[in-house]
Tab-separated table of C-alpha atoms in Angstrom:
chain	number	residue	atom	x	y	z
A	157	MET	CA	-212.142	10.680	101.988
A	158	SER	CA	-210.204	13.867	101.219
A	159	LEU	CA	-209.458	16.426	103.926
A	160	ILE	CA	-211.715	18.995	102.217
A	161	THR	CA	-214.609	16.525	102.082
A	162	GLY	CA	-213.984	15.522	105.703
A	163	VAL	CA	-213.956	19.133	106.874
A	164	GLY	CA	-217.204	19.767	104.997
A	165	ALA	CA	-218.857	16.711	106.553
A	166	ALA	CA	-217.726	17.728	110.043
A	167	PHE	CA	-219.119	21.223	109.495
A	168	VAL	CA	-222.519	20.063	108.224
A	169	GLN	CA	-223.038	17.318	110.794
A	170	SER	CA	-221.629	18.927	113.927
A	171	VAL	CA	-220.949	22.662	113.641
A	172	LEU	CA	-223.867	23.806	111.474
A	173	PRO	CA	-226.619	22.720	113.930
A	174	VAL	CA	-224.910	24.746	116.667
A	175	LEU	CA	-224.644	27.757	114.350
A	176	LEU	CA	-228.297	27.495	113.337
A	177	ILE	CA	-229.587	27.618	116.914
A	178	GLY	CA	-227.082	30.250	118.041
A	179	GLY	CA	-227.733	32.222	114.851
A	180	LEU	CA	-231.450	32.237	115.567
A	181	GLY	CA	-230.750	33.785	118.965
A	182	TYR	CA	-228.437	36.319	117.303
A	183	LEU	CA	-231.109	37.350	114.772
A	184	VAL	CA	-233.682	37.768	117.526
A	185	GLY	CA	-231.174	39.831	119.516
A	186	ARG	CA	-230.502	42.105	116.539
A	187	ALA	CA	-234.177	42.476	115.685
A	188	ARG	CA	-235.485	43.180	119.152
A	189	THR	CA	-234.087	44.705	122.319
A	190	LEU	CA	-234.691	42.070	124.957
A	191	ASP	CA	-233.893	42.291	128.647
A	192	LEU	CA	-231.318	39.525	129.001
A	193	ALA	CA	-230.933	39.880	132.767
A	194	PRO	CA	-233.788	37.504	133.682
A	195	ILE	CA	-232.787	35.016	130.961
A	196	THR	CA	-229.160	35.105	132.036
A	197	GLY	CA	-230.148	34.866	135.689
A	198	LEU	CA	-232.392	31.892	134.976
A	199	THR	CA	-229.575	30.219	133.058
A	200	VAL	CA	-226.927	30.848	135.727
A	201	LEU	CA	-229.149	30.127	138.727
A	202	VAL	CA	-231.205	27.204	137.392
A	203	LEU	CA	-230.315	25.731	134.004
A	204	VAL	CA	-226.525	25.502	134.239
A	205	PRO	CA	-226.669	24.032	137.775
A	206	ALA	CA	-229.394	21.673	136.551
A	207	ILE	CA	-227.389	20.312	133.639
A	208	VAL	CA	-224.293	19.957	135.829
A	209	PHE	CA	-226.265	18.157	138.539
A	210	ASP	CA	-227.997	15.933	136.000
A	211	SER	CA	-224.723	15.106	134.243
A	212	LEU	CA	-223.005	14.198	137.503
A	213	ALA	CA	-225.932	12.386	139.122
A	214	ARG	CA	-226.615	10.254	136.041
A	215	ALA	CA	-223.020	9.777	134.968
A	216	THR	CA	-222.286	6.141	134.278
A	217	LEU	CA	-218.731	6.777	133.197
A	218	PRO	CA	-216.210	4.319	134.582
A	219	ARG	CA	-214.380	5.746	137.566
A	220	ASP	CA	-211.104	5.313	135.711
A	221	LEU	CA	-212.355	7.438	132.812
A	222	LEU	CA	-213.767	10.092	135.141
A	223	THR	CA	-210.407	10.280	136.924
A	224	ARG	CA	-208.656	10.780	133.593
A	225	LEU	CA	-211.120	13.544	132.657
A	226	VAL	CA	-210.449	15.305	135.976
A	227	LEU	CA	-206.713	15.106	135.317
A	228	HIS	CA	-207.198	16.337	131.758
A	229	VAL	CA	-209.184	19.398	132.829
A	230	ALA	CA	-206.820	20.272	135.676
A	231	LEU	CA	-203.560	19.821	133.762
A	232	GLN	CA	-204.655	21.629	130.613
A	233	MET	CA	-205.939	24.532	132.733
A	234	ALA	CA	-202.607	24.697	134.554
A	235	ALA	CA	-200.723	24.741	131.235
A	236	ILE	CA	-203.006	27.452	129.809
A	237	TRP	CA	-202.540	29.494	133.001
A	238	VAL	CA	-198.746	29.364	132.632
A	239	VAL	CA	-198.858	30.324	128.938
A	240	THR	CA	-201.309	33.182	129.566
A	241	VAL	CA	-199.402	34.619	132.530
A	242	LEU	CA	-196.169	34.572	130.526
A	243	VAL	CA	-197.855	36.347	127.628
A	244	ALA	CA	-199.487	38.884	129.992
A	245	ARG	CA	-196.163	39.679	131.635
A	246	LEU	CA	-194.496	40.135	128.268
A	247	ALA	CA	-197.303	42.578	127.435
A	248	GLY	CA	-196.804	44.354	130.769
A	249	TRP	CA	-200.263	43.452	132.099
A	250	ARG	CA	-200.886	43.145	135.843
A	251	GLY	CA	-203.864	43.064	138.189
A	252	PRO	CA	-207.267	43.295	136.444
A	253	ASP	CA	-205.564	43.325	133.035
A	254	GLN	CA	-203.902	39.970	133.642
A	255	GLY	CA	-207.083	38.657	135.264
A	256	GLY	CA	-209.088	39.662	132.199
A	257	LEU	CA	-206.723	37.818	129.863
A	258	LEU	CA	-206.872	34.717	132.068
A	259	LEU	CA	-210.674	34.830	132.013
A	260	ALA	CA	-210.566	35.012	128.211
A	261	THR	CA	-208.266	31.997	127.833
A	262	LEU	CA	-208.766	29.599	130.749
A	263	PHE	CA	-212.429	28.708	130.358
A	264	SER	CA	-213.871	27.130	127.236
A	265	ASN	CA	-217.479	27.317	126.136
A	266	SER	CA	-217.837	23.595	126.765
A	267	GLY	CA	-221.511	23.998	127.701
A	268	ASN	CA	-223.115	26.143	124.994
A	269	VAL	CA	-220.857	24.881	122.208
A	270	GLY	CA	-219.118	21.725	123.436
A	271	LEU	CA	-222.148	19.715	124.566
A	272	PRO	CA	-224.110	20.126	121.307
A	273	LEU	CA	-220.961	19.443	119.265
A	274	ALA	CA	-220.307	16.233	121.184
A	275	LEU	CA	-223.903	15.112	120.707
A	276	PHE	CA	-223.968	15.837	116.978
A	277	ALA	CA	-220.493	14.403	116.330
A	278	PHE	CA	-220.383	11.375	118.646
A	279	GLY	CA	-223.979	10.666	119.696
A	280	PRO	CA	-225.283	9.967	123.227
A	281	ASP	CA	-222.053	8.265	124.329
A	282	GLY	CA	-220.076	11.325	123.290
A	283	LEU	CA	-222.533	13.563	125.136
A	284	ALA	CA	-222.043	11.515	128.308
A	285	VAL	CA	-218.276	12.003	128.146
A	286	ALA	CA	-218.696	15.677	127.257
A	287	GLY	CA	-221.081	16.081	130.197
A	288	GLY	CA	-218.474	14.631	132.540
A	289	TRP	CA	-215.781	16.945	131.158
A	290	PHE	CA	-218.151	19.917	131.347
A	291	ALA	CA	-219.087	19.089	134.937
A	292	VAL	CA	-215.431	18.978	135.971
A	293	MET	CA	-214.687	22.231	134.111
A	294	SER	CA	-217.741	23.805	135.750
A	295	ILE	CA	-216.113	23.310	139.132
A	296	GLY	CA	-213.158	25.353	137.910
A	297	SER	CA	-215.115	28.008	136.036
A	298	SER	CA	-217.568	28.526	138.901
A	299	THR	CA	-214.815	28.889	141.507
A	300	VAL	CA	-211.623	30.066	139.807
A	301	GLY	CA	-213.577	32.284	137.364
A	302	PRO	CA	-215.253	34.620	139.844
A	303	TYR	CA	-212.178	34.464	142.072
A	304	LEU	CA	-209.919	35.679	139.249
A	305	ALA	CA	-212.356	38.431	138.299
A	306	ALA	CA	-212.929	39.604	141.870
A	307	ARG	CA	-209.462	39.177	143.357
A	308	ALA	CA	-207.969	42.418	142.054
A	309	ARG	CA	-210.975	44.467	143.267
A	310	LEU	CA	-212.160	42.647	146.396
A	311	GLY	CA	-209.054	40.872	147.628
A	312	VAL	CA	-208.727	37.175	148.373
A	313	ARG	CA	-211.323	37.028	151.174
A	314	GLY	CA	-213.957	39.019	149.290
A	315	ALA	CA	-213.411	36.962	146.139
A	316	LEU	CA	-213.794	33.692	148.043
A	317	GLY	CA	-216.991	34.995	149.628
A	318	ARG	CA	-218.523	35.679	146.225
A	319	VAL	CA	-217.529	32.231	145.006
A	320	MET	CA	-219.488	30.573	147.809
A	321	LEU	CA	-222.674	32.309	146.640
A	322	GLN	CA	-222.709	30.542	143.270
A	323	PRO	CA	-225.478	27.856	143.024
A	324	ILE	CA	-223.441	25.708	140.651
A	325	ILE	CA	-221.059	24.805	143.494
A	326	TYR	CA	-223.892	23.178	145.421
A	327	ALA	CA	-225.208	21.504	142.278
A	328	VAL	CA	-221.775	19.945	141.767
A	329	ALA	CA	-221.634	18.770	145.377
A	330	ALA	CA	-225.149	17.305	145.215
A	331	GLY	CA	-224.458	15.542	141.915
A	332	VAL	CA	-221.239	14.001	143.218
A	333	ILE	CA	-222.956	12.822	146.426
A	334	VAL	CA	-225.828	11.220	144.494
A	335	ASN	CA	-223.457	9.518	142.076
A	336	LEU	CA	-220.829	8.278	144.508
A	337	GLY	CA	-223.441	7.312	147.096
A	338	GLY	CA	-225.399	5.267	144.571
A	339	PHE	CA	-228.624	7.040	145.510
A	340	SER	CA	-231.725	6.877	143.321
A	341	LEU	CA	-233.570	10.144	142.855
A	342	PRO	CA	-237.326	10.166	143.553
A	343	GLY	CA	-239.335	9.952	140.330
A	344	PRO	CA	-240.581	13.580	140.281
A	345	VAL	CA	-237.110	14.930	141.093
A	346	ALA	CA	-235.470	12.751	138.453
A	347	ASN	CA	-238.012	13.808	135.809
A	348	ALA	CA	-237.675	17.497	136.699
A	349	SER	CA	-233.883	17.246	136.532
A	350	ARG	CA	-234.064	15.520	133.146
A	351	LEU	CA	-236.474	18.100	131.733
A	352	LEU	CA	-234.385	21.061	132.901
A	353	ALA	CA	-231.158	19.547	131.591
A	354	GLY	CA	-232.795	18.591	128.288
A	355	GLY	CA	-233.921	22.129	127.557
A	356	ALA	CA	-230.757	23.746	128.853
A	357	VAL	CA	-228.583	23.138	125.780
A	358	ALA	CA	-230.982	24.779	123.328
A	359	LEU	CA	-231.623	27.754	125.608
A	360	MET	CA	-227.905	28.164	126.269
A	361	LEU	CA	-227.257	28.324	122.518
A	362	LEU	CA	-230.072	30.839	122.038
A	363	LEU	CA	-228.695	32.926	124.924
A	364	LEU	CA	-225.228	32.746	123.375
A	365	GLY	CA	-226.646	34.243	120.182
A	366	LEU	CA	-228.593	36.892	122.085
A	367	GLN	CA	-225.492	37.911	124.034
A	368	LEU	CA	-223.255	37.944	120.964
A	369	ALA	CA	-225.731	40.306	119.279
A	370	ARG	CA	-224.885	42.884	121.952
A	371	LEU	CA	-221.115	42.512	121.933
A	372	THR	CA	-218.605	44.078	119.596
A	373	ALA	CA	-215.041	43.054	118.800
A	374	ARG	CA	-214.022	46.530	117.644
A	375	ASP	CA	-212.867	47.588	121.106
A	376	GLU	CA	-209.853	45.808	122.543
A	377	ALA	CA	-209.236	44.216	119.127
A	378	SER	CA	-205.541	43.493	119.710
A	379	GLY	CA	-206.111	41.989	123.154
A	380	ALA	CA	-209.023	39.933	121.871
A	381	ALA	CA	-206.891	38.657	118.998
A	382	LEU	CA	-204.175	37.648	121.465
A	383	ALA	CA	-206.676	35.810	123.665
A	384	THR	CA	-208.207	34.107	120.618
A	385	VAL	CA	-204.817	32.865	119.416
A	386	ILE	CA	-204.136	31.347	122.843
A	387	ARG	CA	-207.618	29.810	123.125
A	388	LEU	CA	-207.979	28.407	119.598
A	389	VAL	CA	-204.394	27.880	118.418
A	390	ALA	CA	-202.342	27.146	121.538
A	391	VAL	CA	-204.953	25.217	123.530
A	392	PRO	CA	-205.748	22.355	121.061
A	393	PRO	CA	-202.176	20.984	121.022
A	394	ILE	CA	-202.017	21.432	124.811
A	395	ALA	CA	-205.281	19.499	125.214
A	396	TRP	CA	-204.067	16.874	122.752
A	397	GLY	CA	-200.771	16.355	124.578
A	398	VAL	CA	-202.404	16.282	128.012
A	399	GLY	CA	-204.993	13.796	126.727
A	400	ARG	CA	-202.238	11.403	125.657
A	401	LEU	CA	-200.381	12.015	128.918
A	402	VAL	CA	-203.357	10.991	131.090
A	403	GLY	CA	-204.172	7.990	128.910
A	404	LEU	CA	-207.376	9.068	127.177
A	405	GLU	CA	-208.141	7.093	124.034
A	406	GLY	CA	-210.645	6.861	121.199
A	407	MET	CA	-213.887	8.768	121.487
A	408	ALA	CA	-213.138	9.980	125.034
A	409	PHE	CA	-209.863	11.504	123.823
A	410	ALA	CA	-211.580	13.223	120.886
A	411	VAL	CA	-214.373	14.634	123.060
A	412	ALA	CA	-211.924	15.946	125.679
A	413	VAL	CA	-209.843	17.716	123.026
A	414	ILE	CA	-212.955	19.244	121.447
A	415	GLN	CA	-214.308	20.408	124.815
A	416	ALA	CA	-211.022	22.072	125.692
A	417	SER	CA	-210.760	23.734	122.255
A	418	THR	CA	-214.115	25.528	122.186
A	419	PRO	CA	-214.162	29.365	122.236
A	420	THR	CA	-214.064	31.644	125.257
A	421	SER	CA	-216.894	31.009	127.696
A	422	ILE	CA	-219.719	33.538	127.854
A	423	SER	CA	-219.594	33.248	131.655
A	424	SER	CA	-216.096	34.738	131.552
A	425	ALA	CA	-217.555	37.932	130.078
A	426	LEU	CA	-220.207	37.994	132.798
A	427	TRP	CA	-217.601	37.668	135.575
A	428	ALA	CA	-215.373	40.291	133.941
A	429	LEU	CA	-218.293	42.703	133.673
A	430	GLU	CA	-219.448	42.188	137.240
A	431	PHE	CA	-215.986	42.709	138.732
A	432	ASP	CA	-214.586	45.170	136.154
A	433	ALA	CA	-211.739	42.860	135.052
A	434	ARG	CA	-211.202	44.232	131.516
A	435	PRO	CA	-214.810	43.450	130.464
A	436	ALA	CA	-214.360	44.946	126.966
A	437	LEU	CA	-211.375	42.668	126.358
A	438	VAL	CA	-213.148	39.517	127.539
A	439	SER	CA	-216.368	40.348	125.663
A	440	ALA	CA	-214.429	41.025	122.461
A	441	ALA	CA	-212.587	37.712	122.941
A	442	VAL	CA	-215.924	35.916	123.242
A	443	VAL	CA	-217.110	37.383	119.931
A	444	LEU	CA	-213.878	36.897	118.021
A	445	SER	CA	-213.095	33.399	119.302
A	446	THR	CA	-216.670	32.246	118.645
A	447	VAL	CA	-216.488	33.408	115.027
A	448	VAL	CA	-213.016	31.962	114.400
A	449	SER	CA	-213.898	28.668	116.127
A	450	VAL	CA	-216.277	27.838	113.269
A	451	VAL	CA	-213.145	27.121	111.227
A	452	THR	CA	-210.880	25.697	113.937
A	453	LEU	CA	-213.482	23.347	115.420
A	454	THR	CA	-214.565	22.108	111.997
A	455	VAL	CA	-210.981	21.229	111.056
A	456	LEU	CA	-210.299	19.710	114.476
A	457	LEU	CA	-213.445	17.571	114.272
A	458	ALA	CA	-212.431	16.351	110.807
A	459	VAL	CA	-208.987	15.348	112.110
A	460	LEU	CA	-210.296	13.686	115.275
A	461	THR	CA	-213.085	11.746	113.586
A	462	GLY	CA	-211.000	10.755	110.583
A	463	ARG	CA	-213.495	12.209	108.154
């Protein structure tokens, strides 16, 4: 199969379904002015913790694989941090400026974009691996994310205090306890968890479209372009190299690389806005990286799946 045919197949089978659902949210957001605060709050307070808890509690990944995923997330984040800080210093950015650039590059949209991509490209087994990667990344994005955004304004102690208020932290802890302890959830709790997690992906994609409809890449265009180059051009080879380093292979390797290479997380824009850490820059990076990722993820999927 030629590269062009493979790229086309990867786009139709994996990227297009994500675009269709996110695009529907975007069209609704452009057509009507909706109050996104309750939807976003519901997503952050209930749905994202639910899918993280469900992914961790039900994870049947071998401990060895889960360990490798933890190493992959941690090491690629450390490498991205170093690259971003070096670039920020070369640009003369400090404080909230540097924090904003880190928010735009460190955290991938492995929930809204990565989970559906893994499901469409690799099936339920791929989704299980992607859920494990997403759960590990969620620990970082729900702790390091608000800390980075708040540190310059609130100081270390204030930033840590805000981190401890995030429900996803307790969802992670509960999921890990259930999984490692070998506990079985009561039937009603298990069914409720499954229902919430099952609807979370679609709603997260719709919310992504709704939020993108309100953002513009015109402001902070140069900074957003810089963040997008780091996130979509520099990160894939970093994720690839780290994946080989920690011993990931086959489908697990492909899923980990895809998860790491998704565009800037919407949650980064929310943290930047709440703590005034260059919110225009981070929001513009979300828009620009999401648009450009249609091409980069399609090509990457074609290469990883051998299409």
